[in-house]
C-alpha positions as a Markdown table, in Angstrom:
| # | Residue | x | y | z |
|---|---|---|---|---|
| 1 | Met | 0.0 | 0.0 | -0.2 |
| 2 | Asp | 1.2 | 3.5 | -0.7 |
| 3 | Ile | -0.1 | 5.6 | 2.0 |
| 4 | Pro | 2.6 | 8.2 | 3.2 |
| 5 | Thr | 0.2 | 10.2 | 6.0 |
| 6 | Ala | -0.5 | 6.2 | 7.3 |
| 7 | Ala | 2.8 | 5.3 | 7.3 |
| 8 | Asn | 4.3 | 8.5 | 8.8 |
| 9 | Val | 1.4 | 8.9 | 11.8 |
| 10 | Leu | 2.1 | 5.1 | 12.6 |
| 11 | Gly | 5.6 | 5.1 | 12.6 |
| 12 | Thr | 5.7 | 8.2 | 14.7 |
| 13 | Met | 3.6 | 6.8 | 17.1 |
| 14 | Gly | 6.0 | 3.9 | 17.1 |
| 15 | Ala | 9.0 | 5.7 | 18.0 |
| 16 | Val | 6.7 | 8.0 | 20.1 |
| 17 | Cys | 7.0 | 4.9 | 22.2 |
| 18 | Trp | 10.1 | 3.5 | 21.4 |
| 19 | Ser | 11.3 | 6.7 | 22.8 |
| 20 | Ile | 9.7 | 6.3 | 25.9 |
| 21 | Gln | 9.7 | 2.8 | 26.7 |
| 22 | Leu | 12.6 | 2.1 | 28.5 |
| 23 | Ile | 11.6 | 5.5 | 30.4 |
| 24 | Pro | 9.7 | 3.1 | 32.8 |
| 25 | Gln | 12.2 | 0.4 | 33.5 |
| 26 | Ile | 15.2 | 3.5 | 34.0 |
| 27 | Ile | 12.7 | 5.2 | 36.4 |
| 28 | Ile | 12.1 | 1.8 | 38.6 |
| 29 | Asn | 16.4 | 0.8 | 38.6 |
| 30 | Tyr | 16.8 | 4.8 | 39.8 |
| 31 | Arg | 13.6 | 4.4 | 43.0 |
| 32 | Arg | 14.6 | 0.9 | 43.8 |
| 33 | His | 18.5 | 1.9 | 43.8 |
| 34 | His | 19.1 | -2.4 | 42.2 |
| 35 | Ala | 18.1 | -3.4 | 38.8 |
| 36 | Ile | 19.0 | -7.7 | 39.6 |
| 37 | Gly | 16.9 | -9.5 | 37.1 |
| 38 | Leu | 17.7 | -7.3 | 34.5 |
| 39 | Gln | 20.3 | -8.7 | 32.3 |
| 40 | Pro | 22.7 | -6.0 | 31.5 |
| 41 | Ser | 23.8 | -8.0 | 27.9 |
| 42 | Met | 19.5 | -7.4 | 27.4 |
| 43 | Met | 20.0 | -4.0 | 26.8 |
| 44 | Met | 23.5 | -4.5 | 25.6 |
| 45 | Leu | 22.7 | -6.3 | 23.1 |
| 46 | Trp | 19.7 | -3.5 | 22.3 |
| 47 | Ala | 21.7 | -1.1 | 22.1 |
| 48 | Trp | 24.2 | -2.4 | 19.3 |
| 49 | Ala | 20.7 | -3.9 | 17.1 |
| 50 | Gly | 20.6 | -0.4 | 17.1 |
| 51 | Val | 23.1 | 0.3 | 14.7 |
| 52 | Pro | 22.4 | -2.0 | 12.3 |
| 53 | Leu | 18.4 | -0.9 | 12.3 |
| 54 | Gly | 20.0 | 3.1 | 12.0 |
| 55 | Val | 21.6 | 1.9 | 9.6 |
| 56 | Tyr | 18.8 | -0.2 | 7.5 |
| 57 | Asn | 16.4 | 2.7 | 8.1 |
| 58 | Ile | 18.5 | 5.2 | 6.7 |
| 59 | Val | 19.6 | 4.0 | 3.8 |
| 60 | Glu | 16.1 | 2.6 | 2.6 |
| 61 | Glu | 14.8 | 6.1 | 3.6 |
| 62 | Phe | 11.7 | 4.8 | 5.6 |
| 63 | Asn | 9.7 | 7.8 | 7.2 |
| 64 | Ile | 11.5 | 10.3 | 9.9 |
| 65 | Ala | 10.1 | 8.7 | 12.7 |
| 66 | Leu | 11.4 | 4.2 | 11.5 |
| 67 | Arg | 14.9 | 6.2 | 11.0 |
| 68 | Ile | 15.1 | 7.8 | 14.4 |
| 69 | Gln | 13.4 | 5.2 | 16.4 |
| 70 | Pro | 17.2 | 3.4 | 16.4 |
| 71 | Gln | 18.9 | 5.6 | 17.8 |
| 72 | Leu | 17.2 | 6.4 | 20.4 |
| 73 | Leu | 17.4 | 2.8 | 20.9 |
| 74 | Thr | 20.2 | 2.6 | 21.2 |
| 75 | Cys | 20.5 | 5.6 | 24.0 |
| 76 | Leu | 18.5 | 4.0 | 26.6 |
| 77 | Ser | 19.6 | 0.0 | 26.4 |
| 78 | Leu | 22.3 | 1.9 | 26.9 |
| 79 | Ile | 21.4 | 4.0 | 29.5 |
| 80 | Thr | 19.2 | 0.9 | 31.2 |
| 81 | Trp | 22.9 | -0.9 | 31.2 |
| 82 | Ile | 25.6 | 1.2 | 31.9 |
| 83 | Gln | 22.7 | 1.6 | 35.5 |
| 84 | Cys | 23.3 | -2.3 | 36.0 |
| 85 | Tyr | 27.1 | -1.5 | 36.9 |
| 86 | Tyr | 26.1 | 1.5 | 39.2 |
| 87 | Tyr | 23.6 | -0.5 | 40.9 |
| 88 | Asn | 24.3 | -3.7 | 41.2 |
| 89 | Lys | 28.1 | -3.5 | 41.3 |
| 90 | His | 28.4 | 0.1 | 42.5 |
| 91 | Trp | 30.6 | 1.8 | 39.8 |
| 92 | Ser | 30.8 | 5.2 | 40.6 |
| 93 | Ile | 29.6 | 8.0 | 38.4 |
| 94 | Val | 32.8 | 8.5 | 36.4 |
| 95 | Lys | 33.6 | 4.8 | 35.8 |
| 96 | Thr | 30.9 | 4.7 | 34.4 |
| 97 | Leu | 31.2 | 7.4 | 32.3 |
| 98 | Tyr | 34.7 | 5.9 | 31.0 |
| 99 | Val | 32.8 | 2.8 | 30.4 |
| 100 | Val | 30.0 | 4.0 | 28.8 |
| 101 | Val | 31.1 | 7.3 | 26.7 |
| 102 | Pro | 33.8 | 5.1 | 23.9 |
| 103 | Ile | 31.2 | 2.5 | 23.5 |
| 104 | Ala | 28.8 | 5.0 | 22.2 |
| 105 | Val | 30.9 | 6.7 | 20.2 |
| 106 | Leu | 32.4 | 3.8 | 18.7 |
| 107 | Met | 28.5 | 3.0 | 17.9 |
| 108 | Ala | 27.7 | 6.9 | 16.4 |
| 109 | Gly | 30.8 | 6.1 | 13.9 |
| 110 | Leu | 30.2 | 2.6 | 13.3 |
| 111 | Gln | 27.4 | 3.8 | 12.0 |
| 112 | Val | 28.2 | 6.5 | 9.7 |
| 113 | Ala | 30.6 | 4.7 | 8.2 |
| 114 | Leu | 28.1 | 1.5 | 7.2 |
| 115 | Ile | 25.6 | 4.2 | 6.5 |
| 116 | Val | 28.1 | 5.9 | 3.6 |
| 117 | Ala | 29.2 | 2.7 | 2.2 |
| 118 | Leu | 25.8 | 0.9 | 2.2 |
| 119 | Arg | 24.5 | 4.1 | 0.3 |
| 120 | Ile | 27.6 | 3.9 | -2.0 |
| 121 | Ala | 26.9 | 0.0 | -2.7 |
| 122 | Arg | 23.3 | 0.8 | -3.5 |
| 123 | Asp | 24.4 | 3.1 | -5.9 |
| 124 | Arg | 26.0 | -0.1 | -7.8 |
| 125 | His | 22.7 | -2.2 | -6.8 |
| 126 | Ile | 24.6 | -4.7 | -4.7 |
| 127 | Gln | 21.7 | -5.3 | -2.0 |
| 128 | Trp | 23.5 | -7.6 | 0.5 |
| 129 | Pro | 24.4 | -5.3 | 2.7 |
| 130 | Met | 21.3 | -4.5 | 3.0 |
| 131 | Thr | 20.3 | -7.7 | 3.8 |
| 132 | Leu | 22.5 | -8.2 | 6.7 |
| 133 | Met | 22.1 | -5.4 | 7.7 |
| 134 | Ala | 19.0 | -5.7 | 8.1 |
| 135 | Val | 19.4 | -9.8 | 9.5 |
| 136 | Leu | 21.8 | -9.0 | 12.1 |
| 137 | Ser | 19.0 | -5.9 | 13.3 |
| 138 | Ala | 16.2 | -8.5 | 14.3 |
| 139 | Val | 18.8 | -11.2 | 15.3 |
| 140 | Leu | 20.2 | -8.9 | 18.2 |
| 141 | Leu | 17.2 | -7.9 | 19.3 |
| 142 | Ala | 15.4 | -11.6 | 19.3 |
| 143 | Ala | 19.1 | -12.7 | 21.2 |
| 144 | Gly | 18.2 | -9.8 | 23.7 |
| 145 | Val | 14.6 | -10.8 | 24.7 |
| 146 | Leu | 15.8 | -14.6 | 24.5 |
| 147 | Arg | 17.9 | -13.4 | 27.1 |
| 148 | His | 15.3 | -12.2 | 29.9 |
| 149 | Tyr | 13.6 | -15.5 | 28.3 |
| 150 | Val | 16.9 | -18.1 | 29.9 |
| 151 | Asp | 15.6 | -15.3 | 33.2 |
| 152 | Ile | 12.7 | -17.2 | 33.4 |
| 153 | Val | 13.3 | -20.5 | 32.6 |
| 154 | Lys | 16.1 | -20.4 | 35.8 |
| 155 | His | 14.5 | -18.6 | 38.2 |
| 156 | Lys | 10.2 | -19.6 | 37.5 |
| 157 | Thr | 9.0 | -16.2 | 37.3 |
| 158 | Val | 9.6 | -12.8 | 35.5 |
| 159 | Arg | 12.1 | -10.3 | 37.0 |
| 160 | Gly | 13.6 | -7.5 | 37.0 |
| 161 | Ile | 11.5 | -6.0 | 33.8 |
| 162 | Ser | 8.9 | -3.2 | 34.4 |
| 163 | Phe | 5.9 | -4.5 | 32.3 |
| 164 | Leu | 4.9 | -1.3 | 31.1 |
| 165 | Phe | 8.2 | -0.9 | 29.2 |
| 166 | Val | 6.8 | -4.1 | 28.2 |
| 167 | Ala | 4.0 | -3.1 | 26.8 |
| 168 | Leu | 5.0 | 0.6 | 25.2 |
| 169 | Asp | 7.8 | -1.5 | 22.9 |
| 170 | Ala | 5.1 | -4.0 | 21.7 |
| 171 | Ala | 3.5 | -0.9 | 20.9 |
| 172 | Gly | 6.4 | 0.4 | 19.1 |
| 173 | Asp | 6.8 | -3.1 | 17.4 |
| 174 | Leu | 2.8 | -2.9 | 16.1 |
| 175 | Phe | 3.4 | 0.4 | 14.9 |
| 176 | Ser | 6.1 | 0.0 | 13.3 |
| 177 | Leu | 4.8 | -3.3 | 12.0 |
| 178 | Ile | 2.0 | -1.7 | 10.0 |
| 179 | Ser | 3.7 | 1.5 | 9.1 |
| 180 | Val | 6.1 | -0.8 | 7.2 |
| 181 | Leu | 2.9 | -2.0 | 5.1 |
| 182 | Phe | 1.7 | 1.5 | 4.3 |
| 183 | Gln | 5.2 | 2.4 | 2.8 |
| 184 | Thr | 5.7 | 2.1 | -1.4 |
| 185 | Ser | 7.1 | -0.9 | -2.0 |
| 186 | Val | 6.3 | -3.8 | 1.2 |
| 187 | Asp | 9.2 | -4.3 | 3.0 |
| 188 | Val | 9.8 | -7.9 | 3.8 |
| 189 | Leu | 13.1 | -7.5 | 6.3 |
| 190 | Gly | 10.8 | -5.0 | 7.7 |
| 191 | Leu | 8.7 | -6.9 | 8.8 |
| 192 | Val | 10.4 | -10.0 | 10.3 |
| 193 | Ile | 12.1 | -7.5 | 12.1 |
| 194 | Tyr | 9.7 | -5.7 | 13.8 |
| 195 | Gly | 7.4 | -8.8 | 13.8 |
| 196 | Ser | 9.6 | -11.4 | 15.3 |
| 197 | Glu | 9.9 | -8.7 | 19.1 |
| 198 | Leu | 7.2 | -8.6 | 19.1 |
| 199 | Ile | 6.1 | -11.8 | 19.3 |
| 200 | Leu | 9.1 | -12.6 | 21.4 |
| 201 | Trp | 7.4 | -9.7 | 24.2 |
| 202 | Leu | 3.5 | -11.5 | 23.6 |
| 203 | Gly | 5.6 | -14.6 | 25.5 |
| 204 | Val | 7.6 | -12.7 | 27.8 |
| 205 | Phe | 3.3 | -11.8 | 28.8 |
| 206 | Ala | 2.1 | -14.8 | 29.0 |
| 207 | Ala | 4.8 | -15.9 | 31.3 |
| 208 | Gly | 3.9 | -13.0 | 33.5 |
| 209 | Gly | -0.1 | -14.0 | 33.7 |
| 210 | Tyr | 0.8 | -17.7 | 34.4 |
| 211 | Leu | 4.6 | -16.9 | 36.7 |
| 212 | Asn | 3.5 | -14.0 | 38.0 |
| 213 | Leu | -0.8 | -12.8 | 38.2 |
| 214 | Arg | -1.8 | -16.2 | 37.9 |
| 215 | Pro | -0.1 | -17.6 | 42.2 |
| 216 | Trp | -0.5 | -13.9 | 43.2 |
| 217 | Leu | -4.5 | -14.0 | 42.5 |
| 218 | Lys | -4.9 | -17.2 | 43.8 |
| 219 | Lys | -3.3 | -16.6 | 46.9 |
| 220 | Lys | -4.9 | -13.1 | 47.5 |
| 221 | Tyr | -8.0 | -14.8 | 46.8 |
| 222 | Gly | -7.3 | -18.5 | 48.6 |
| 223 | Lys | -6.4 | -16.6 | 52.5 |
| 224 | Glu | -10.1 | -13.8 | 52.0 |
| 225 | Ser | -11.7 | -17.1 | 50.9 |
| 226 | Lys | -10.1 | -18.6 | 54.5 |
| 227 | Thr | -10.4 | -15.8 | 55.8 |
| 228 | Ala | -14.0 | -15.4 | 55.5 |
| 229 | Glu | -14.4 | -19.2 | 56.5 |
| 230 | Arg | -12.6 | -18.8 | 59.7 |
| 231 | Glu | -14.5 | -16.3 | 61.0 |
| 232 | Gly | -18.0 | -17.9 | 59.8 |
| 233 | Ile | -17.7 | -21.3 | 61.1 |
| 234 | Gly | -16.3 | -19.0 | 64.7 |
| 235 | Ala | -19.7 | -17.5 | 64.6 |
| 236 | Val | -21.5 | -20.9 | 64.6 |
| 237 | Asp | -20.0 | -21.7 | 67.2 |
| 238 | Gly | -19.9 | -18.9 | 69.6 |
| 239 | Asn | -16.2 | -18.8 | 69.5 |
| 240 | Pro | -14.7 | -15.7 | 69.2 |
| 241 | Ser | -12.7 | -14.9 | 66.2 |
| 242 | Asp | -8.1 | -15.0 | 65.9 |
| 243 | Asp | -8.2 | -11.5 | 65.7 |
| 244 | Ala | -10.5 | -11.3 | 69.1 |
| 245 | Gln | -8.7 | -13.8 | 70.9 |
| 246 | Glu | -5.3 | -11.9 | 69.9 |
| 247 | Ala | -7.2 | -8.8 | 71.0 |
| 248 | Asn | -8.2 | -10.4 | 74.3 |
| 249 | Asn | -4.9 | -12.0 | 74.9 |
| 250 | Ser | -3.2 | -9.2 | 74.5 |
| 251 | Val | -5.3 | -7.2 | 76.8 |
| 252 | Ala | -5.0 | -10.1 | 78.7 |
| 253 | Leu | -0.9 | -10.2 | 78.9 |
| 254 | His | -1.0 | -6.5 | 80.9 |
| 255 | Asp | -2.0 | -6.9 | 83.8 |
| 256 | Leu | 1.0 | -9.5 | 83.7 |
| 257 | Pro | 4.4 | -8.5 | 85.2 |
| 258 | Ser | 6.5 | -9.3 | 82.1 |
| 259 | Ser | 3.5 | -8.0 | 79.3 |
| 260 | Thr | 5.9 | -6.2 | 77.6 |
| 261 | Ser | 8.6 | -9.0 | 77.1 |
| 262 | Val | 7.6 | -10.5 | 74.2 |
| 263 | Phe | 9.4 | -14.4 | 74.7 |
| 264 | Arg | 8.2 | -16.1 | 77.7 |
| 265 | Thr | 10.0 | -18.7 | 79.4 |
| 266 | Ala | 8.6 | -21.6 | 82.4 |
| 267 | Ser | 10.3 | -19.8 | 85.0 |
| 268 | Ser | 8.6 | -16.0 | 84.9 |
| 269 | Asp | 5.4 | -18.5 | 84.3 |
| 270 | Thr | 6.2 | -20.0 | 88.0 |
| 271 | Gly | 6.7 | -16.5 | 88.9 |
| 272 | Val | 3.9 | -15.1 | 88.5 |
| 273 | Ser | 1.7 | -18.2 | 89.6 |
| 274 | Arg | 3.2 | -17.4 | 93.2 |
| 275 | Met | 3.4 | -13.8 | 92.9 |
| 276 | Arg | -1.1 | -14.3 | 92.0 |
| 277 | Gly | -0.5 | -17.6 | 95.2 |
| 278 | Thr | 0.4 | -14.1 | 97.5 |
| 279 | His | -2.3 | -12.3 | 96.8 |
| 280 | Thr | -5.1 | -14.6 | 97.2 |
| 281 | Gln | -4.1 | -16.5 | 100.2 |
| 282 | Pro | -5.2 | -14.3 | 103.4 |
| 283 | Thr | -2.5 | -13.3 | 106.2 |
| 284 | Asp | -3.1 | -15.0 | 109.4 |
| 285 | Ala | -3.9 | -11.2 | 111.0 |
| 286 | Glu | -6.7 | -11.9 | 109.0 |
| 287 | Ala | -7.9 | -15.9 | 109.5 |
C-alpha cells in the first residue's frame, strides 16, 4: 500500500513508544536502587541492534520517525545497561562515564561509516549488505529478549523487568510493523524485524501472567476465602475469631508483670503463679 500519511502517523506513534519504552525501567531502577533480574547483556545487545537497524532504515529512506527509532533505542539501552553496573556492581559515576561514553562514540562512528558504505553499495545495485544489516538487527533484538527468557526459565518467574516497558515496546513494534505495510513498497525484512520482536514480547507477557499474576491472584483470593470461612465458623460456634482472641490475649498480658516482653519462659510463668498465690492467700492476721 502506498499511503505516506498513514505510514508517517503510524511510524511516529511507534517512535513515541520506542522513545519512552525504557524510561519506566530506568525510573524503576533509580527508585529501588538496584537492577536485580534485569539482564545487562540484553540491554547491550539492544544497544548494538540499533546500529544496523539505524543504517537499514536510513539507507532505505524510511520516514523520519523510523529513522529516529534506532537512535533512541541505542541511547536508552546504554543508559539502562550502565545502570546495572552502577547499582549492582557499585560502580562510581566517573567509572560509568569512562565506560559508556567510548562505547556510544564507537557505535555512532560505526553507524555513520556503514551508512556511507551501504549507500555506495546501493548505487552500484549491491543488495546483500542491506540484507545483512536487516538480519543482524533482527538477530540482536531477538537475542536480547531471548536472554530474558533464559532468566525466566531459570528462576521460574518474570523478574527485574517493567511490564509497562514491555507493553510500550510491544506497542512500538506493532505500530512500526503496520507503518512498514503502508510504505510505497512492502519491505519483508522490515516486517520480520518488528514482527519477531513483537511475538517474543507477547511471550514474556504470557509468562508473566502464568508465573507471576496467576499465583498472586490465587494467593490473594485463597487467603480471603480462608479468612471468611474461619470467621464464619467462629460465629456459628460462638467462639471469637482469631483476631478477637489475639486482642483478648494482648489485653490479658497487660495484667502480667512481664507483659512488655515478647518472650515468656517457664520461670516467668512460675513467678507469676507465685505472685498470684501470694495475693490470694489470706494472712494470719486476716484469718
